[in-house]
Amino acid sequence: LSLTCSVACTRLHDASEQLADLEDSHRKLQDKNLLFLEEAVTELKRKLNDVMKTTEEAIQDAETVRASAHAEHEELLSRWKTDALESSNTISSKAEEKSETLKSAMTTFVSEMDHHSDAQKILEEQQ
C-alpha cells in the first residue's frame, strides 16, 4: 500500500509539474498573442488615421477645385453676357444705321420718281 501511495504521489507530482509547464507555456503563448493583438490594433488605428487624413485632404482639394471651377465659370458667364450685350447693341446700332440709310434712299427714290413723272408729263405734252 505504501508503494502504491508512493507511486501515486510520484505520478501526482509529475502530473503537477506537467500541469505547471503547460500553464507556463499557455501564459507565454497568451502574452505573445496579447502583444500581437495590441500591435495589430495600434497599426490598425494608425492606418485608419492615415485614411481619415488622406480623405480630409482629398475633400479639401476637391472643395478647392470646385470653388476654383465655380469662379472660372462665373467669370466666363459674365464675359459671355457682356459680349452678348455688346453684340446685341452693335447689331441694333448697325440695323438702325442701315434703316436710316434705306429711309434716305427711299426718300431720294420717291423724289426722283416725282421728277421722272414730271419729266414724262412734259415730254408727253410736247408730243
Coordinates of C-alpha atoms in Angstrom, one line a residue, residues 118-127:
D118 CA -42.9 115.4 -114.1
A119 CA -40.4 114.9 -116.9
Q120 CA -42.6 112.3 -118.5
K121 CA -45.6 114.6 -118.4
I122 CA -43.6 117.4 -120.0
L123 CA -42.4 115.0 -122.8
E124 CA -46.0 113.8 -123.3
E125 CA -47.2 117.4 -123.6
Q126 CA -44.6 118.2 -126.2
Q127 CA -45.7 115.4 -128.5

